[in-house]
mmCIF file of C-alpha atoms and ligand atoms in Angstrom:
data_model
loop_
_atom_site.group_PDB
_atom_site.id
_atom_site.type_symbol
_atom_site.label_atom_id
_atom_site.label_comp_id
_atom_site.label_asym_id
_atom_site.label_seq_id
_atom_site.Cartn_x
_atom_site.Cartn_y
_atom_site.Cartn_z
ATOM 1 C CA MET A 1 -150.134 -54.697 12.067
ATOM 2 C CA LEU A 2 -153.679 -55.370 13.227
ATOM 3 C CA PRO A 3 -155.027 -52.986 15.847
ATOM 4 C CA LEU A 4 -154.838 -54.361 19.376
ATOM 5 C CA SER A 5 -157.002 -53.546 22.405
ATOM 6 C CA LEU A 6 -156.931 -54.693 26.002
ATOM 7 C CA TYR A 7 -160.029 -55.635 28.003
ATOM 8 C CA ILE A 8 -159.786 -55.954 31.797
ATOM 9 C CA HIS A 9 -162.659 -57.656 33.593
ATOM 10 C CA ILE A 10 -163.600 -56.834 37.182
ATOM 11 C CA PRO A 11 -166.130 -59.515 38.132
ATOM 12 C CA TRP A 12 -167.817 -58.192 41.268
ATOM 13 C CA CYS A 13 -171.034 -56.211 41.770
ATOM 14 C CA VAL A 14 -172.812 -55.031 44.901
ATOM 15 C CA ARG A 15 -175.593 -57.449 43.958
ATOM 16 C CA LYS A 16 -176.798 -59.317 40.882
ATOM 17 C CA CYS A 17 -179.410 -57.589 38.721
ATOM 18 C CA PRO A 18 -182.223 -59.948 37.643
ATOM 19 C CA TYR A 19 -181.673 -59.389 33.900
ATOM 20 C CA CYS A 20 -177.887 -59.715 33.955
ATOM 21 C CA ASP A 21 -176.102 -62.542 32.169
ATOM 22 C CA PHE A 22 -172.630 -61.021 32.417
ATOM 23 C CA ASN A 23 -169.921 -62.712 34.393
ATOM 24 C CA SER A 24 -170.683 -60.771 37.560
ATOM 25 C CA HIS A 25 -170.686 -62.034 41.123
ATOM 26 C CA PRO A 26 -172.292 -60.438 44.177
ATOM 27 C CA GLN A 27 -169.663 -59.028 46.451
ATOM 28 C CA ARG A 28 -169.481 -60.999 49.711
ATOM 29 C CA GLY A 29 -167.287 -59.223 52.217
ATOM 30 C CA GLU A 30 -164.155 -57.439 51.124
ATOM 31 C CA ILE A 31 -163.090 -57.689 47.470
ATOM 32 C CA PRO A 32 -159.578 -59.229 47.255
ATOM 33 C CA GLU A 33 -158.364 -56.244 45.257
ATOM 34 C CA ALA A 34 -154.618 -56.650 45.830
ATOM 35 C CA GLN A 35 -154.643 -60.376 45.026
ATOM 36 C CA TYR A 36 -156.777 -59.790 41.937
ATOM 37 C CA ILE A 37 -154.392 -57.117 40.636
ATOM 38 C CA GLN A 38 -151.458 -59.458 41.120
ATOM 39 C CA THR A 39 -153.320 -62.177 39.203
ATOM 40 C CA LEU A 40 -154.220 -59.762 36.396
ATOM 41 C CA MET A 41 -150.541 -58.954 35.951
ATOM 42 C CA ALA A 42 -149.572 -62.634 35.910
ATOM 43 C CA ASP A 43 -152.341 -63.196 33.362
ATOM 44 C CA LEU A 44 -150.997 -60.400 31.163
ATOM 45 C CA GLU A 45 -147.398 -61.667 31.441
ATOM 46 C CA ASN A 46 -148.622 -65.006 30.223
ATOM 47 C CA LEU A 47 -150.129 -63.468 27.095
ATOM 48 C CA LEU A 48 -147.235 -61.168 26.182
ATOM 49 C CA PRO A 49 -145.439 -63.608 23.828
ATOM 50 C CA LYS A 50 -148.579 -63.596 21.663
ATOM 51 C CA VAL A 51 -148.381 -59.840 21.030
ATOM 52 C CA TRP A 52 -144.705 -58.841 21.198
ATOM 53 C CA GLY A 53 -144.094 -55.373 19.793
ATOM 54 C CA ARG A 54 -147.736 -54.565 19.107
ATOM 55 C CA PRO A 55 -148.987 -51.225 20.484
ATOM 56 C CA VAL A 56 -152.318 -51.026 22.296
ATOM 57 C CA SER A 57 -154.894 -48.549 21.000
ATOM 58 C CA SER A 58 -157.519 -48.851 23.762
ATOM 59 C CA ILE A 59 -158.042 -50.267 27.233
ATOM 60 C CA TYR A 60 -161.469 -51.010 28.694
ATOM 61 C CA PHE A 61 -162.278 -51.841 32.326
ATOM 62 C CA GLY A 62 -165.590 -53.734 32.172
ATOM 63 C CA GLY A 63 -167.567 -55.823 34.589
ATOM 64 C CA GLY A 64 -169.094 -56.459 36.896
ATOM 65 C CA THR A 65 -168.567 -53.069 38.423
ATOM 66 C CA PRO A 66 -165.005 -51.790 37.925
ATOM 67 C CA SER A 67 -165.827 -48.689 39.977
ATOM 68 C CA LEU A 68 -165.855 -50.942 43.045
ATOM 69 C CA PHE A 69 -162.050 -50.890 42.703
ATOM 70 C CA SER A 70 -160.203 -48.052 44.385
ATOM 71 C CA ALA A 71 -158.505 -45.387 42.276
ATOM 72 C CA LYS A 72 -155.213 -46.636 43.717
ATOM 73 C CA GLY A 73 -156.005 -50.116 42.439
ATOM 74 C CA ILE A 74 -156.851 -48.837 38.943
ATOM 75 C CA ASP A 75 -153.652 -46.768 38.993
ATOM 76 C CA GLU A 76 -151.633 -49.849 39.903
ATOM 77 C CA ILE A 77 -153.214 -51.879 37.111
ATOM 78 C CA LEU A 78 -152.519 -49.171 34.531
ATOM 79 C CA ALA A 79 -148.942 -48.771 35.730
ATOM 80 C CA GLY A 80 -148.509 -52.546 35.397
ATOM 81 C CA VAL A 81 -149.983 -52.509 31.898
ATOM 82 C CA ARG A 82 -147.757 -49.601 30.820
ATOM 83 C CA SER A 83 -144.648 -51.376 32.019
ATOM 84 C CA ARG A 84 -145.518 -54.463 29.953
ATOM 85 C CA LEU A 85 -147.159 -53.090 26.815
ATOM 86 C CA MET A 86 -146.616 -50.071 24.609
ATOM 87 C CA LEU A 87 -149.650 -47.789 24.570
ATOM 88 C CA GLU A 88 -150.435 -45.603 21.564
ATOM 89 C CA PRO A 89 -150.187 -41.883 22.435
ATOM 90 C CA GLN A 90 -153.952 -41.359 22.068
ATOM 91 C CA CYS A 91 -154.844 -44.615 23.832
ATOM 92 C CA GLU A 92 -158.499 -44.541 24.929
ATOM 93 C CA ILE A 93 -158.857 -45.805 28.509
ATOM 94 C CA THR A 94 -162.472 -46.397 29.549
ATOM 95 C CA LEU A 95 -163.773 -47.427 32.949
ATOM 96 C CA GLU A 96 -167.334 -48.636 33.528
ATOM 97 C CA ALA A 97 -168.892 -47.093 36.604
ATOM 98 C CA ASN A 98 -172.230 -47.525 38.305
ATOM 99 C CA PRO A 99 -173.951 -44.717 40.199
ATOM 100 C CA GLY A 100 -174.110 -45.588 43.841
ATOM 101 C CA THR A 101 -170.668 -47.218 43.905
ATOM 102 C CA VAL A 102 -168.436 -44.176 43.569
ATOM 103 C CA GLU A 103 -167.897 -41.287 45.903
ATOM 104 C CA HIS A 104 -167.529 -38.112 43.932
ATOM 105 C CA ASP A 105 -163.852 -37.381 44.401
ATOM 106 C CA ARG A 106 -162.964 -40.828 43.139
ATOM 107 C CA PHE A 107 -163.625 -39.844 39.506
ATOM 108 C CA GLU A 108 -160.883 -37.252 39.722
ATOM 109 C CA ALA A 109 -158.507 -39.883 41.051
ATOM 110 C CA TYR A 110 -159.452 -42.256 38.212
ATOM 111 C CA ARG A 111 -158.607 -39.490 35.773
ATOM 112 C CA GLU A 112 -155.264 -38.901 37.446
ATOM 113 C CA ALA A 113 -154.569 -42.634 37.126
ATOM 114 C CA GLY A 114 -154.931 -42.268 33.339
ATOM 115 C CA VAL A 115 -158.583 -43.163 32.717
ATOM 116 C CA ASN A 116 -159.811 -40.770 30.014
ATOM 117 C CA ARG A 117 -163.345 -42.022 29.389
ATOM 118 C CA ILE A 118 -166.154 -43.146 31.713
ATOM 119 C CA SER A 119 -169.049 -45.387 30.749
ATOM 120 C CA MET A 120 -171.866 -44.893 33.232
ATOM 121 C CA GLY A 121 -174.485 -47.625 33.749
ATOM 122 C CA ILE A 122 -177.561 -45.418 34.176
ATOM 123 C CA GLN A 123 -180.201 -47.669 32.521
ATOM 124 C CA SER A 124 -183.065 -45.357 33.593
ATOM 125 C CA PHE A 125 -183.741 -42.290 35.713
ATOM 126 C CA ASP A 126 -187.119 -43.617 36.855
ATOM 127 C CA ASN A 127 -187.017 -44.841 40.456
ATOM 128 C CA ALA A 128 -189.746 -47.463 40.016
ATOM 129 C CA LEU A 129 -188.078 -48.907 36.888
ATOM 130 C CA LEU A 130 -184.669 -48.917 38.519
ATOM 131 C CA GLU A 131 -186.137 -50.907 41.373
ATOM 132 C CA ARG A 132 -187.688 -53.403 38.948
ATOM 133 C CA LEU A 133 -184.253 -53.781 37.359
ATOM 134 C CA GLY A 134 -182.707 -54.462 40.752
ATOM 135 C CA ARG A 135 -180.368 -51.522 40.431
ATOM 136 C CA ILE A 136 -178.861 -50.049 43.589
ATOM 137 C CA HIS A 137 -179.164 -46.390 42.525
ATOM 138 C CA ASN A 138 -182.106 -44.046 42.082
ATOM 139 C CA GLY A 139 -182.684 -41.317 39.517
ATOM 140 C CA ASP A 140 -181.188 -38.522 41.641
ATOM 141 C CA GLU A 141 -178.049 -40.545 42.295
ATOM 142 C CA ALA A 142 -177.718 -41.194 38.561
ATOM 143 C CA CYS A 143 -177.839 -37.430 37.867
ATOM 144 C CA LEU A 144 -175.337 -36.674 40.632
ATOM 145 C CA ALA A 145 -172.951 -39.329 39.323
ATOM 146 C CA ILE A 146 -173.013 -37.858 35.794
ATOM 147 C CA GLU A 147 -172.413 -34.383 37.208
ATOM 148 C CA ALA A 148 -169.460 -35.748 39.165
ATOM 149 C CA VAL A 149 -167.988 -37.289 36.000
ATOM 150 C CA LYS A 150 -168.251 -33.955 34.206
ATOM 151 C CA ALA A 151 -166.941 -31.996 37.193
ATOM 152 C CA ALA A 152 -163.906 -34.293 37.306
ATOM 153 C CA GLY A 153 -163.035 -33.092 33.799
ATOM 154 C CA PHE A 154 -164.048 -36.090 31.696
ATOM 155 C CA GLN A 155 -164.926 -34.787 28.264
ATOM 156 C CA ARG A 156 -165.464 -38.266 26.900
ATOM 157 C CA PHE A 157 -168.183 -40.273 28.613
ATOM 158 C CA ASN A 158 -170.956 -42.682 27.723
ATOM 159 C CA LEU A 159 -174.372 -43.110 29.281
ATOM 160 C CA ASP A 160 -175.971 -46.575 29.097
ATOM 161 C CA LEU A 161 -179.746 -46.368 28.792
ATOM 162 C CA MET A 162 -182.158 -49.280 28.450
ATOM 163 C CA HIS A 163 -185.651 -49.295 27.009
ATOM 164 C CA GLY A 164 -188.470 -51.804 26.678
ATOM 165 C CA LEU A 165 -188.489 -52.117 30.474
ATOM 166 C CA PRO A 166 -191.276 -53.782 32.503
ATOM 167 C CA ASP A 167 -194.372 -51.524 32.434
ATOM 168 C CA GLN A 168 -192.480 -48.762 30.633
ATOM 169 C CA ASP A 169 -194.597 -46.632 28.306
ATOM 170 C CA LEU A 170 -193.576 -44.107 25.669
ATOM 171 C CA ALA A 171 -193.744 -41.105 28.008
ATOM 172 C CA MET A 172 -191.464 -42.823 30.535
ATOM 173 C CA ALA A 173 -188.969 -43.822 27.841
ATOM 174 C CA LEU A 174 -188.858 -40.298 26.442
ATOM 175 C CA HIS A 175 -188.411 -38.859 29.908
ATOM 176 C CA ASP A 176 -185.269 -40.988 30.266
ATOM 177 C CA ILE A 177 -183.976 -39.765 26.913
ATOM 178 C CA ARG A 178 -184.686 -36.122 27.760
ATOM 179 C CA THR A 179 -182.970 -36.415 31.129
ATOM 180 C CA ALA A 180 -179.901 -38.070 29.603
ATOM 181 C CA LEU A 181 -179.645 -35.395 26.890
ATOM 182 C CA ARG A 182 -179.630 -32.645 29.502
ATOM 183 C CA PHE A 183 -176.062 -33.745 30.302
ATOM 184 C CA GLU A 184 -174.992 -33.426 26.639
ATOM 185 C CA PRO A 185 -173.358 -36.858 26.483
ATOM 186 C CA PRO A 186 -170.867 -37.281 23.636
ATOM 187 C CA HIS A 187 -171.845 -40.977 23.529
ATOM 188 C CA LEU A 188 -174.988 -42.845 24.455
ATOM 189 C CA SER A 189 -175.784 -46.566 24.311
ATOM 190 C CA HIS A 190 -179.489 -47.173 23.892
ATOM 191 C CA TYR A 191 -180.430 -50.812 24.016
ATOM 192 C CA GLN A 192 -183.529 -52.859 24.519
ATOM 193 C CA LEU A 193 -183.973 -55.131 27.522
ATOM 194 C CA THR A 194 -183.905 -58.751 26.411
ATOM 195 C CA ILE A 195 -184.553 -61.719 28.642
ATOM 196 C CA GLU A 196 -181.458 -63.895 28.676
ATOM 197 C CA PRO A 197 -181.394 -67.562 29.708
ATOM 198 C CA ASN A 198 -180.219 -68.388 33.238
ATOM 199 C CA THR A 199 -181.229 -65.057 34.736
ATOM 200 C CA ALA A 200 -183.800 -64.286 37.427
ATOM 201 C CA PHE A 201 -185.966 -62.628 34.749
ATOM 202 C CA ALA A 202 -185.876 -65.817 32.661
ATOM 203 C CA ALA A 203 -187.154 -67.794 35.659
ATOM 204 C CA GLN A 204 -189.888 -65.246 36.387
ATOM 205 C CA PRO A 205 -190.391 -63.169 33.262
ATOM 206 C CA PRO A 206 -191.740 -59.649 33.764
ATOM 207 C CA VAL A 207 -194.378 -58.211 31.435
ATOM 208 C CA LEU A 208 -192.605 -56.211 28.745
ATOM 209 C CA PRO A 209 -194.076 -53.637 26.343
ATOM 210 C CA GLU A 210 -195.812 -55.011 23.215
ATOM 211 C CA ASP A 211 -194.041 -54.784 19.849
ATOM 212 C CA ASP A 212 -196.088 -51.776 18.702
ATOM 213 C CA ALA A 213 -195.212 -49.867 21.854
ATOM 214 C CA LEU A 214 -191.560 -50.832 21.416
ATOM 215 C CA ASP A 215 -191.560 -49.567 17.830
ATOM 216 C CA ASP A 216 -192.962 -46.204 19.025
ATOM 217 C CA ILE A 217 -190.387 -45.983 21.808
ATOM 218 C CA GLN A 218 -187.552 -46.668 19.400
ATOM 219 C CA GLU A 219 -188.744 -44.399 16.650
ATOM 220 C CA GLN A 220 -189.386 -41.425 18.895
ATOM 221 C CA SER A 221 -186.292 -41.935 21.033
ATOM 222 C CA HIS A 222 -184.162 -42.112 17.890
ATOM 223 C CA GLN A 223 -185.674 -38.897 16.610
ATOM 224 C CA ARG A 224 -184.790 -37.131 19.894
ATOM 225 C CA LEU A 225 -181.232 -38.457 19.739
ATOM 226 C CA ARG A 226 -180.832 -37.321 16.122
ATOM 227 C CA ASP A 227 -182.231 -33.883 17.023
ATOM 228 C CA ALA A 228 -179.521 -33.644 19.689
ATOM 229 C CA GLY A 229 -176.854 -34.112 16.996
ATOM 230 C CA LEU A 230 -175.979 -37.698 17.882
ATOM 231 C CA GLU A 231 -175.222 -40.132 15.063
ATOM 232 C CA HIS A 232 -176.566 -43.670 15.088
ATOM 233 C CA TYR A 233 -173.283 -45.324 14.203
ATOM 234 C CA GLU A 234 -174.009 -48.827 15.503
ATOM 235 C CA VAL A 235 -177.244 -50.756 16.200
ATOM 236 C CA SER A 236 -177.284 -49.676 19.878
ATOM 237 C CA ALA A 237 -174.700 -46.895 19.946
ATOM 238 C CA TRP A 238 -174.986 -43.163 19.315
ATOM 239 C CA SER A 239 -172.272 -40.530 19.388
ATOM 240 C CA LEU A 240 -171.357 -37.020 18.421
ATOM 241 C CA PRO A 241 -169.235 -36.923 15.238
ATOM 242 C CA GLY A 242 -165.767 -38.277 15.974
ATOM 243 C CA GLU A 243 -166.787 -39.654 19.375
ATOM 244 C CA PRO A 244 -167.519 -43.371 18.770
ATOM 245 C CA SER A 245 -166.052 -45.751 21.324
ATOM 246 C CA ARG A 246 -162.659 -46.657 19.815
ATOM 247 C CA HIS A 247 -162.528 -49.800 21.920
ATOM 248 C CA ASN A 248 -165.878 -51.104 20.685
ATOM 249 C CA MET A 249 -165.051 -50.064 17.114
ATOM 250 C CA ASN A 250 -162.099 -52.414 17.296
ATOM 251 C CA TYR A 251 -164.417 -55.339 18.210
ATOM 252 C CA TRP A 252 -166.870 -54.465 15.467
ATOM 253 C CA GLN A 253 -164.089 -54.048 12.913
ATOM 254 C CA TYR A 254 -162.659 -57.438 13.851
ATOM 255 C CA GLY A 255 -159.392 -56.185 15.308
ATOM 256 C CA ASP A 256 -157.451 -58.186 17.886
ATOM 257 C CA TYR A 257 -157.873 -57.877 21.637
ATOM 258 C CA LEU A 258 -156.349 -59.301 24.761
ATOM 259 C CA GLY A 259 -158.744 -60.043 27.609
ATOM 260 C CA ILE A 260 -157.512 -60.419 31.173
ATOM 261 C CA GLY A 261 -159.568 -61.097 34.293
ATOM 262 C CA ALA A 262 -162.173 -63.664 35.300
ATOM 263 C CA GLY A 263 -164.211 -64.756 32.285
ATOM 264 C CA ALA A 264 -162.462 -62.304 29.941
ATOM 265 C CA HIS A 265 -162.230 -63.290 26.277
ATOM 266 C CA GLY A 266 -159.482 -62.538 23.823
ATOM 267 C CA LYS A 267 -158.927 -62.911 20.083
ATOM 268 C CA ILE A 268 -155.418 -62.806 18.752
ATOM 269 C CA THR A 269 -154.128 -63.295 15.228
ATOM 270 C CA GLU A 270 -150.806 -65.134 15.228
ATOM 271 C CA LEU A 271 -148.918 -63.007 12.753
ATOM 272 C CA SER A 272 -146.440 -65.757 11.850
ATOM 273 C CA SER A 273 -148.988 -68.482 11.057
ATOM 274 C CA GLY A 274 -152.038 -66.319 10.289
ATOM 275 C CA LYS A 275 -154.126 -68.448 12.655
ATOM 276 C CA VAL A 276 -156.749 -66.726 14.792
ATOM 277 C CA TRP A 277 -156.812 -67.860 18.425
ATOM 278 C CA ARG A 278 -159.775 -67.232 20.715
ATOM 279 C CA TYR A 279 -159.761 -67.920 24.440
ATOM 280 C CA GLY A 280 -161.873 -67.344 27.544
ATOM 281 C CA ARG A 281 -160.373 -67.108 31.020
ATOM 282 C CA GLN A 282 -161.764 -69.062 34.010
ATOM 283 C CA ARG A 283 -165.143 -67.513 34.787
ATOM 284 C CA HIS A 284 -165.356 -67.871 38.539
ATOM 285 C CA PRO A 285 -163.211 -65.343 40.436
ATOM 286 C CA ASN A 286 -161.878 -68.054 42.760
ATOM 287 C CA ARG A 287 -160.832 -70.335 39.902
ATOM 288 C CA TYR A 288 -159.297 -67.349 38.138
ATOM 289 C CA LEU A 289 -157.345 -66.339 41.248
ATOM 290 C CA ALA A 290 -156.162 -69.940 41.615
ATOM 291 C CA ALA A 291 -154.850 -69.965 38.023
ATOM 292 C CA GLN A 292 -151.801 -68.015 39.126
ATOM 293 C CA ASN A 293 -150.626 -71.194 40.853
ATOM 294 C CA SER A 294 -152.325 -73.895 38.801
ATOM 295 C CA GLY A 295 -151.480 -72.339 35.417
ATOM 296 C CA GLU A 296 -154.981 -73.261 34.218
ATOM 297 C CA TRP A 297 -155.959 -69.870 32.904
ATOM 298 C CA ASN A 298 -158.399 -70.859 30.248
ATOM 299 C CA GLY A 299 -161.926 -72.154 30.616
ATOM 300 C CA GLU A 300 -161.969 -72.475 26.812
ATOM 301 C CA GLU A 301 -159.689 -71.873 23.843
ATOM 302 C CA ARG A 302 -159.476 -72.777 20.167
ATOM 303 C CA TYR A 303 -158.257 -71.731 16.753
ATOM 304 C CA LEU A 304 -161.087 -70.390 14.641
ATOM 305 C CA GLU A 305 -162.099 -72.227 11.482
ATOM 306 C CA ALA A 306 -162.762 -70.269 8.287
ATOM 307 C CA ASP A 307 -166.551 -70.525 8.790
ATOM 308 C CA ASP A 308 -166.275 -69.085 12.325
ATOM 309 C CA ARG A 309 -164.175 -66.173 11.110
ATOM 310 C CA LEU A 310 -166.564 -65.470 8.273
ATOM 311 C CA PHE A 311 -169.575 -65.365 10.595
ATOM 312 C CA GLU A 312 -167.858 -63.323 13.312
ATOM 313 C CA PHE A 313 -166.509 -60.825 10.789
ATOM 314 C CA PHE A 314 -169.945 -60.052 9.339
ATOM 315 C CA PHE A 315 -171.901 -60.541 12.589
ATOM 316 C CA ASN A 316 -169.848 -57.751 14.185
ATOM 317 C CA GLY A 317 -169.161 -55.480 11.234
ATOM 318 C CA LEU A 318 -172.673 -55.267 9.833
ATOM 319 C CA ARG A 319 -173.847 -53.734 13.121
ATOM 320 C CA LEU A 320 -171.998 -50.599 12.052
ATOM 321 C CA ARG A 321 -173.856 -48.052 9.936
ATOM 322 C CA GLU A 322 -170.719 -47.715 7.789
ATOM 323 C CA GLY A 323 -170.709 -51.502 7.301
ATOM 324 C CA VAL A 324 -167.614 -53.632 6.763
ATOM 325 C CA ASN A 325 -164.504 -52.853 4.790
ATOM 326 C CA LEU A 326 -164.098 -55.825 2.464
ATOM 327 C CA LYS A 327 -160.319 -55.268 2.437
ATOM 328 C CA HIS A 328 -160.359 -56.326 6.080
ATOM 329 C CA LEU A 329 -161.650 -59.750 5.037
ATOM 330 C CA SER A 330 -158.165 -60.894 4.084
ATOM 331 C CA GLU A 331 -156.276 -58.745 6.619
ATOM 332 C CA ARG A 332 -158.345 -59.554 9.692
ATOM 333 C CA ALA A 333 -160.452 -62.642 8.982
ATOM 334 C CA ARG A 334 -157.877 -64.292 6.676
ATOM 335 C CA LEU A 335 -160.547 -65.002 4.063
ATOM 336 C CA SER A 336 -160.826 -64.364 0.344
ATOM 337 C CA GLN A 337 -163.865 -62.620 -1.099
ATOM 338 C CA THR A 338 -164.622 -65.734 -3.183
ATOM 339 C CA LYS A 339 -165.359 -67.570 0.057
ATOM 340 C CA VAL A 340 -168.104 -65.087 0.967
ATOM 341 C CA GLN A 341 -169.437 -64.187 -2.491
ATOM 342 C CA ALA A 342 -172.477 -66.491 -2.318
ATOM 343 C CA ALA A 343 -173.580 -65.004 1.019
ATOM 344 C CA LEU A 344 -172.974 -61.434 -0.225
ATOM 345 C CA ASP A 345 -175.045 -62.159 -3.344
ATOM 346 C CA GLU A 346 -177.898 -63.589 -1.298
ATOM 347 C CA ALA A 347 -177.919 -60.627 1.112
ATOM 348 C CA GLN A 348 -177.911 -58.201 -1.830
ATOM 349 C CA GLY A 349 -180.626 -60.153 -3.614
ATOM 350 C CA ARG A 350 -182.882 -59.894 -0.559
ATOM 351 C CA GLY A 351 -182.345 -56.142 -0.356
ATOM 352 C CA LEU A 352 -180.557 -56.372 3.014
ATOM 353 C CA LEU A 353 -177.105 -55.294 1.848
ATOM 354 C CA VAL A 354 -175.457 -52.909 -0.611
ATOM 355 C CA ILE A 355 -171.889 -53.148 -1.828
ATOM 356 C CA ASP A 356 -170.264 -49.893 -2.727
ATOM 357 C CA ASP A 357 -166.585 -49.788 -3.690
ATOM 358 C CA GLU A 358 -164.902 -51.702 -0.913
ATOM 359 C CA ARG A 359 -167.699 -51.567 1.659
ATOM 360 C CA ALA A 360 -170.624 -53.885 2.334
ATOM 361 C CA GLN A 361 -173.287 -52.036 4.254
ATOM 362 C CA ALA A 362 -176.711 -52.966 5.636
ATOM 363 C CA THR A 363 -179.579 -51.239 3.836
ATOM 364 C CA ASP A 364 -182.345 -49.673 5.942
ATOM 365 C CA LEU A 365 -184.179 -52.985 5.585
ATOM 366 C CA GLY A 366 -181.086 -54.937 6.623
ATOM 367 C CA TRP A 367 -180.559 -52.617 9.570
ATOM 368 C CA ARG A 368 -184.137 -53.280 10.652
ATOM 369 C CA PHE A 369 -183.899 -57.041 10.178
ATOM 370 C CA MET A 370 -180.335 -57.362 11.423
ATOM 371 C CA ASN A 371 -180.829 -60.928 12.699
ATOM 372 C CA ASP A 372 -181.924 -62.084 9.237
ATOM 373 C CA LEU A 373 -178.981 -60.348 7.637
ATOM 374 C CA GLN A 374 -176.463 -61.768 10.098
ATOM 375 C CA GLY A 375 -178.055 -65.213 9.742
ATOM 376 C CA ILE A 376 -177.053 -65.331 6.053
ATOM 377 C CA PHE A 377 -173.414 -65.521 7.146
ATOM 378 C CA LEU A 378 -173.953 -68.400 9.590
ATOM 379 C CA PRO A 379 -171.848 -71.484 8.763
HETATM 380 S S1 SF4 B 1 -174.479 -53.903 37.756
HETATM 381 FE FE1 SF4 B 1 -174.229 -54.546 35.604
HETATM 382 S S2 SF4 B 1 -172.789 -56.271 35.654
HETATM 383 FE FE2 SF4 B 1 -173.525 -55.925 37.768
HETATM 384 S S3 SF4 B 1 -175.206 -57.366 38.007
HETATM 385 FE FE3 SF4 B 1 -176.109 -55.413 37.366
HETATM 386 S S4 SF4 B 1 -176.175 -55.519 35.104
HETATM 387 FE FE4 SF4 B 1 -174.828 -57.154 35.810
#
């Protein structure tokens, strides 16, 4: 059986950050938590026939800002999930939280509800940069929030840090890294700010560091992270040995996942026909809430063609330092190696890929020019 994860989207935020292209909506008035939970459960019920008998290896509450939901609400959702799906004994249950949205004792209550991993959206500890990013917290609040997560007994947690921020120089970037490492995070996501279409930053682009400065920031930050014992296991993700995010590993290794909530996406392999179905739920919270009555859950859906599966399989898997397991080509992407041989040969010929036993892995050059490498597998 293919591994199966569950993603639960909570679409509200206190306000919209100017760089954000996620499906997040500024909270206006009270969040309709009870109605949303009811809709999530109806959504899940609707999907159950697609995954009968398959155990779930990880659950991820993403957003938006899931920590805007009460611990009671998260508890109710998890109880509803448990009564409908079988969870593996070591099921990883992650909740994204933002400093400034959670009172301290709430982390303990999340843990009691069954959450066993927190992903904290820190982005930076620098007050001026946080303000430029439109974040609602400051550096001190970020530190207090991490301390609260640790005090609540979470041994598994992630810190999200961004770099390449407006007017950020090397010293500022390294200060963020040093501050994050003080908390000894078992997992850290370190990603570069990019300007996405249809965001406030795209309309009024800020001045970002030049490429040379970015190279220095990355090189020196990476050295600090390595010195702290963290392994660079994915393009933007670092962890202590044995601590990668199991949920994200399932995406990168082209496993199946259910997505419930406004704008959530899912990818399910129909075990009887071997077809791979991808869907996206209604993006706007109001349309999503209305789906419980209208039955129109999906904003989009389709069965993936062979070319789509080929691209997705390599696009995701090559981000991992360990590369892709070529055995998974037939098991998960329903493709034969003959279908991809020409692309593998080209990537090897250009020095971007090595094939060793059953694995295809980006070389250092391929890792550096990931877009070029991934582009070889485009339909
Ligand atoms: S808190 Fe996160 S999801 Fe919400 S608007 Fe900001 S970046 Fe987007």
